[in-house]
Tab-separated table of C-alpha atoms in Angstrom:
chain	number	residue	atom	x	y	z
A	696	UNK	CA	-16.509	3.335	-11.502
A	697	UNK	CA	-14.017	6.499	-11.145
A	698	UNK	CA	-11.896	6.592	-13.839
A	699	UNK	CA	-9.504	8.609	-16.243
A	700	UNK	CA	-9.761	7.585	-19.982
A	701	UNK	CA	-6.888	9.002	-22.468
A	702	UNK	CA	-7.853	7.584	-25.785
A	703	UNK	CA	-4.842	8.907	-27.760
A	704	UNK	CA	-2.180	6.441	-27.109
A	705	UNK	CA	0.157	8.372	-29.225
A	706	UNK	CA	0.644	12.023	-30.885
A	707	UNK	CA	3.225	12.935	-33.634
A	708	UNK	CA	3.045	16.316	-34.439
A	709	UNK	CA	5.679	18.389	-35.988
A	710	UNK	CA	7.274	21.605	-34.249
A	711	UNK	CA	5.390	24.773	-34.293
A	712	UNK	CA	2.068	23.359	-34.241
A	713	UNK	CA	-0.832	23.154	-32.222
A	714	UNK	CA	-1.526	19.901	-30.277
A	715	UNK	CA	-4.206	18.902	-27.196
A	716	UNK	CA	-4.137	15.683	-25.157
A	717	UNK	CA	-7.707	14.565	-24.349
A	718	UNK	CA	-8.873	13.891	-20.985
A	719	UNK	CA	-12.081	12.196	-19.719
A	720	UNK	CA	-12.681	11.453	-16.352
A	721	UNK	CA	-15.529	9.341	-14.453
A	722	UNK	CA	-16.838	10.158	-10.392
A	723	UNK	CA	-19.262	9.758	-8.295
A	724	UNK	CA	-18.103	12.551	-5.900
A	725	UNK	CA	-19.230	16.383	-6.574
A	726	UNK	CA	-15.930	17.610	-5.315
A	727	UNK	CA	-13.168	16.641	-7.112
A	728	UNK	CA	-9.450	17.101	-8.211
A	729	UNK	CA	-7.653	16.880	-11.740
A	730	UNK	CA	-3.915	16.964	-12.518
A	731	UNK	CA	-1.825	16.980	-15.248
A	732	UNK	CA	1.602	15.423	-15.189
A	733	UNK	CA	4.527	15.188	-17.809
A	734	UNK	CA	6.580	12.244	-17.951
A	735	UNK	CA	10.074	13.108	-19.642
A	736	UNK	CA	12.020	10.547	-20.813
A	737	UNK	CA	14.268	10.731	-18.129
A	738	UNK	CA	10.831	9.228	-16.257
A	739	UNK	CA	10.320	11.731	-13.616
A	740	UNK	CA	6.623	12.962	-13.129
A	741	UNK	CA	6.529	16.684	-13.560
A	742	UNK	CA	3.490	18.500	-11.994
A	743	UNK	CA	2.000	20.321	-14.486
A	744	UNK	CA	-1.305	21.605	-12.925
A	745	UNK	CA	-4.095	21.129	-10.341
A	746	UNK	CA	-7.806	22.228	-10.759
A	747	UNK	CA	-10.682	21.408	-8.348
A	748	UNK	CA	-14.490	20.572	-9.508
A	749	UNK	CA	-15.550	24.153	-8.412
A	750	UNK	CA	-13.002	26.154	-10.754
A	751	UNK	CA	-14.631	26.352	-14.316
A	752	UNK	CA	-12.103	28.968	-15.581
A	753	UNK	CA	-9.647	27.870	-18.182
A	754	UNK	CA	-6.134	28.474	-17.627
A	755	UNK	CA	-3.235	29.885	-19.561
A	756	UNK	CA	0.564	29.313	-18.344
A	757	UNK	CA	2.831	29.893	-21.142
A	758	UNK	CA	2.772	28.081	-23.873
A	759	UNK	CA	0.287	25.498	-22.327
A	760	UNK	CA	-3.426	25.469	-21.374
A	761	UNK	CA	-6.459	23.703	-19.829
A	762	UNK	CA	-10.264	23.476	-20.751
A	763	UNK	CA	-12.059	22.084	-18.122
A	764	UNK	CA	-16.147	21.230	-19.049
A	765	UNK	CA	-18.172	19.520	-16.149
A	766	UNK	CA	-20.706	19.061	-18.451
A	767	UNK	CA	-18.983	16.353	-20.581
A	768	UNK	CA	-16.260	15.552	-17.477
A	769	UNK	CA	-13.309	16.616	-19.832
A	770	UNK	CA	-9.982	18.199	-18.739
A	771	UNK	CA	-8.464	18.537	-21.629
A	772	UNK	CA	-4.569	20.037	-22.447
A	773	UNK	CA	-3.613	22.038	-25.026
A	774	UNK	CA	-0.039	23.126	-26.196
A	775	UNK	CA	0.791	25.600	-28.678
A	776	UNK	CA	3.339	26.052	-30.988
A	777	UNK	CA	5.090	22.625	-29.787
A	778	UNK	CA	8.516	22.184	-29.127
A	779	UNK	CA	10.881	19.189	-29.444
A	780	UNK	CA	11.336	20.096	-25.655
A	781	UNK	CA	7.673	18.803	-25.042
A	782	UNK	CA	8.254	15.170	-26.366
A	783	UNK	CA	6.740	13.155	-23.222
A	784	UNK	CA	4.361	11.037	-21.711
A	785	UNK	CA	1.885	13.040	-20.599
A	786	UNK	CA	-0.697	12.041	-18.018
A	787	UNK	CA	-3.988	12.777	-16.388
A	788	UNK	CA	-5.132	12.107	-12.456
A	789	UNK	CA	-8.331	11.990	-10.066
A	790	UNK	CA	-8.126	12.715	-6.951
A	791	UNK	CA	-9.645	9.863	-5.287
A	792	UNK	CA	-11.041	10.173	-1.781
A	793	UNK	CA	-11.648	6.243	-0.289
A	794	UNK	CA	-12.254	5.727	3.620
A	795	UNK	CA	-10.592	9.263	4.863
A	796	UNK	CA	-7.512	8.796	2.234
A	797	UNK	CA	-6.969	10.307	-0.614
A	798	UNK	CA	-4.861	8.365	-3.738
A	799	UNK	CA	-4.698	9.610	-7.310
A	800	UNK	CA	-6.129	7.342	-10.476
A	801	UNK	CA	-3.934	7.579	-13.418
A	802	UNK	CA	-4.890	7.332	-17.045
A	803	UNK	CA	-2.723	5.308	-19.086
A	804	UNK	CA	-1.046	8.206	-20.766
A	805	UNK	CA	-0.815	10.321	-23.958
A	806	UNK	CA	2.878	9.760	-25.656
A	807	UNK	CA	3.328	13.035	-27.545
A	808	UNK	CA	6.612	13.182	-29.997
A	809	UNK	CA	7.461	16.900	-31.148
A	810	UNK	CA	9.607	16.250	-34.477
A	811	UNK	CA	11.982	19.009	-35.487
B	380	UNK	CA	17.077	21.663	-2.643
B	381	UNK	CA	14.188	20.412	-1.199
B	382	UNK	CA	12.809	17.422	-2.728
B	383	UNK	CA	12.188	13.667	-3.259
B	384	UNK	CA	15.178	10.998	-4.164
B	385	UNK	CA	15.165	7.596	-4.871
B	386	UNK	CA	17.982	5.075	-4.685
B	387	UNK	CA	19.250	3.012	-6.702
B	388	UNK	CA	18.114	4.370	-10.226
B	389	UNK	CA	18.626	0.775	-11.576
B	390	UNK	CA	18.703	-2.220	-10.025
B	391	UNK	CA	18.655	-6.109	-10.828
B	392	UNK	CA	17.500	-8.806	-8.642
B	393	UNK	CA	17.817	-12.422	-9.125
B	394	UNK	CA	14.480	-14.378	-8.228
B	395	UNK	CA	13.681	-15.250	-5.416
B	396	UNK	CA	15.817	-12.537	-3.433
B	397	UNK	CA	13.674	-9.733	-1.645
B	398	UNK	CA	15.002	-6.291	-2.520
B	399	UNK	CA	14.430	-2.759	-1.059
B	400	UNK	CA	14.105	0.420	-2.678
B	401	UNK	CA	14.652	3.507	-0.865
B	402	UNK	CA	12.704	6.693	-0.863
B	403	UNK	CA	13.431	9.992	1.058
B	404	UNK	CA	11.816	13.107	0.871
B	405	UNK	CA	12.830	16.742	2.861
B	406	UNK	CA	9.409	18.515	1.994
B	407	UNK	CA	8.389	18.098	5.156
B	408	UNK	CA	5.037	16.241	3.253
B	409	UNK	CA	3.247	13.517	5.939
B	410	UNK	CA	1.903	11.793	3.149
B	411	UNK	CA	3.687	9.155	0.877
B	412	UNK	CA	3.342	6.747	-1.638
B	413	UNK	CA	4.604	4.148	-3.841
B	414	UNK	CA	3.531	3.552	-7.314
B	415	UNK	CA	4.429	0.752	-10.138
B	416	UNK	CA	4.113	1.802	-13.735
B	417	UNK	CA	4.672	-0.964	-16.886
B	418	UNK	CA	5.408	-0.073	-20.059
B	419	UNK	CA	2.345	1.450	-21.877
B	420	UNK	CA	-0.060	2.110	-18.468
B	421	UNK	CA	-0.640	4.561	-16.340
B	422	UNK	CA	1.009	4.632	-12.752
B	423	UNK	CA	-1.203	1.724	-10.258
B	424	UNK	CA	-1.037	2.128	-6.260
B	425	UNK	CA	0.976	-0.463	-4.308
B	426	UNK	CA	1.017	1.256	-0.550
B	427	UNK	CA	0.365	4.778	0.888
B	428	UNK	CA	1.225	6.313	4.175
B	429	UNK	CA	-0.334	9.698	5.632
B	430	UNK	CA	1.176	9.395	8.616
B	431	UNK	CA	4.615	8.381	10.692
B	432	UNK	CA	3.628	4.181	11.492
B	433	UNK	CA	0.456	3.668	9.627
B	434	UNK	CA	0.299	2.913	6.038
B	435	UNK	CA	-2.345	1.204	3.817
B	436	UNK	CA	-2.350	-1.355	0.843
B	437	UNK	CA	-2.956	0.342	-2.476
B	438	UNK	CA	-4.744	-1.787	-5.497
B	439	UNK	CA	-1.524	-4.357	-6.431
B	440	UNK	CA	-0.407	-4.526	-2.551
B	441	UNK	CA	0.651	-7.876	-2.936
B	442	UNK	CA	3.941	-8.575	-2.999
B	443	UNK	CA	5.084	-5.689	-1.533
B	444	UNK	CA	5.773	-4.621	2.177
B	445	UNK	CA	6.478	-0.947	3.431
B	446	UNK	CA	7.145	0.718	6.500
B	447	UNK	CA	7.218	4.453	7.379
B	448	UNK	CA	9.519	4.826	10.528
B	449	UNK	CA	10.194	7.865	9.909
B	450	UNK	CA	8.255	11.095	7.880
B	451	UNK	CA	11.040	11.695	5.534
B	452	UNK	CA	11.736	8.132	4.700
B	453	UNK	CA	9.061	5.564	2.859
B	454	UNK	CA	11.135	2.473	1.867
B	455	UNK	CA	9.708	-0.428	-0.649
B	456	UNK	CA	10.272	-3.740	0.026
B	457	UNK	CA	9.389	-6.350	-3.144
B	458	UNK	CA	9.544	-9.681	-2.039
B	459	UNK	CA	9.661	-12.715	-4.144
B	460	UNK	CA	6.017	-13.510	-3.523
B	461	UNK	CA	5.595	-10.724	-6.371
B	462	UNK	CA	5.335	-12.935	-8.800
B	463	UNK	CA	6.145	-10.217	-11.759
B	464	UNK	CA	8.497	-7.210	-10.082
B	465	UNK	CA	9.897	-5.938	-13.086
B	466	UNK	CA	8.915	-2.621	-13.414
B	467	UNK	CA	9.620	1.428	-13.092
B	468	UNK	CA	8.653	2.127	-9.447
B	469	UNK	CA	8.152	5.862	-8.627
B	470	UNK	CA	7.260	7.168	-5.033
B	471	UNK	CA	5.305	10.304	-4.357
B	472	UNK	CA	4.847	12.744	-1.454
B	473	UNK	CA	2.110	14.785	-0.797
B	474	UNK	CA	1.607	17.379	2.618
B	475	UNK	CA	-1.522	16.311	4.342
B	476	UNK	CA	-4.417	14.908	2.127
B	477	UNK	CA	-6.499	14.925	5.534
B	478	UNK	CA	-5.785	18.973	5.944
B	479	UNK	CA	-5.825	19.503	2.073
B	480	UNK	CA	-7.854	17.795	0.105
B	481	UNK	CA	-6.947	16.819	-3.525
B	482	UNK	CA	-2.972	18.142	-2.179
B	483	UNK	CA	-0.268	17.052	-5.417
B	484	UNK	CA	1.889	14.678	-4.789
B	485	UNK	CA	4.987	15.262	-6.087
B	486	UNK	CA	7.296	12.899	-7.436
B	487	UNK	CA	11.320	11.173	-7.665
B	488	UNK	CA	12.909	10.247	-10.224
B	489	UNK	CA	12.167	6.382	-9.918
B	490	UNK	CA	13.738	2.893	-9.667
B	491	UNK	CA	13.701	0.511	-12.234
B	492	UNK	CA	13.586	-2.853	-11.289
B	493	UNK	CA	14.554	-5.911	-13.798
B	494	UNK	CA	14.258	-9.456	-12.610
B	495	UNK	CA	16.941	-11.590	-13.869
């Protein structure tokens, strides 16, 4: 089965500290794609990031960043020194390819609540 | 801007009625999608469309019609065979998934749909 599995259903942290939404995903295919999406309350899905199967290197933007291990199929998000402003839904995606098209498997989500 | 709307932002619907929700995107993306999303899960596949007059069911297809007569526009149909409609509905667009494999689709704001 491909998959995404994000065991924490929900995340309270308080502002200022450290916080990472798990990710764990399950293929068959060697090339892949993983995303990251923030849902707002507002409900809009904000792209976050994109990271093929081939690309190892962890990655830095900000405040936010991304440790991807093949070896135990985890993309997993970290974001430091939280901020009320982060309070969302935050998701994680396959890249599915099925008969020449591509579709994206969702997770069921991480809710993360910054409080002040 | 460039981007992708979604009309209405709420709307109600009797059973039994059919209702339409629009989606229009200026990205110049050939690829777009429709996704429903209950409270608590991840975002499921109803109907995508890579191209101008083709589309293809999703995984909860039924229920739902689409057509794409046009690139920029992708509009939703839920009829009242879908036996539980009420839900957020967000559609995507992505630029070519057959060119670009693993493209992101990017996403409106979403509808949300109550059944009365």
């Amino acid at each position: 089965a491909q998959k995404v599995t994000q065991a924490q259903t929900e995340i309270s942290v308080v502002e200022k500290e450290d916080v990472t939404l798990d990710c764990v995903y399950e293929t068959r295919d060697t090339t892949y794609y993983l995303f990251w999406y923030k849902q707002p309350p507002s409900g809009e899905l904000v792209f976050l990031i994109r990271r093929n199967s081939f690309d190892e290197q962890n990655e830095i933007s900000g405040r936010y960043s991304w440790n991807f291990q093949k070896s135990t199929s985890s993309f997993n998000f970290t974001i430091t020194a939280s901020q009320v402003v982060d309070s969302a839904v935050y998701f994680c995606a396959l890249s599915l390819t099925q008969g020449g098209s591509e579709k994206l498997v969702f997770g069921k989500g991480t809710k993360l609540t910054v409080n002040p | 801007d460039g981007g992708i709307t979604q009309s209405p932002k709420y709307l109600f619907r009797k059973e039994g009625q059919n209702v339409t929700l629009s989606c229009e995107q200026n990205l110049n993306h050939d690829a777009m999608y429709w996704y429903r999303q209950d409270p608590g899960q991840g975002l499921r596949l109803i109907y995508y469309s890579q191209i101008v007059n083709d589309f293809q069911k999703g995984d909860i297809a039924e229920g739902y019609s689409v057509s794409r007569e046009k690139k920029e526009s992708f509009p939703l149909t839920v009829t009242s065979a879908q036996k539980n409609p009420t839900a957020f509905y967000l559609c995507a667009s992505s630029m070519n998934p057959a060119l670009l494999p693993g493209d992101t689709q990017y996403f409106g704001p979403g509808t949300r749909l109550t059944v009365l």
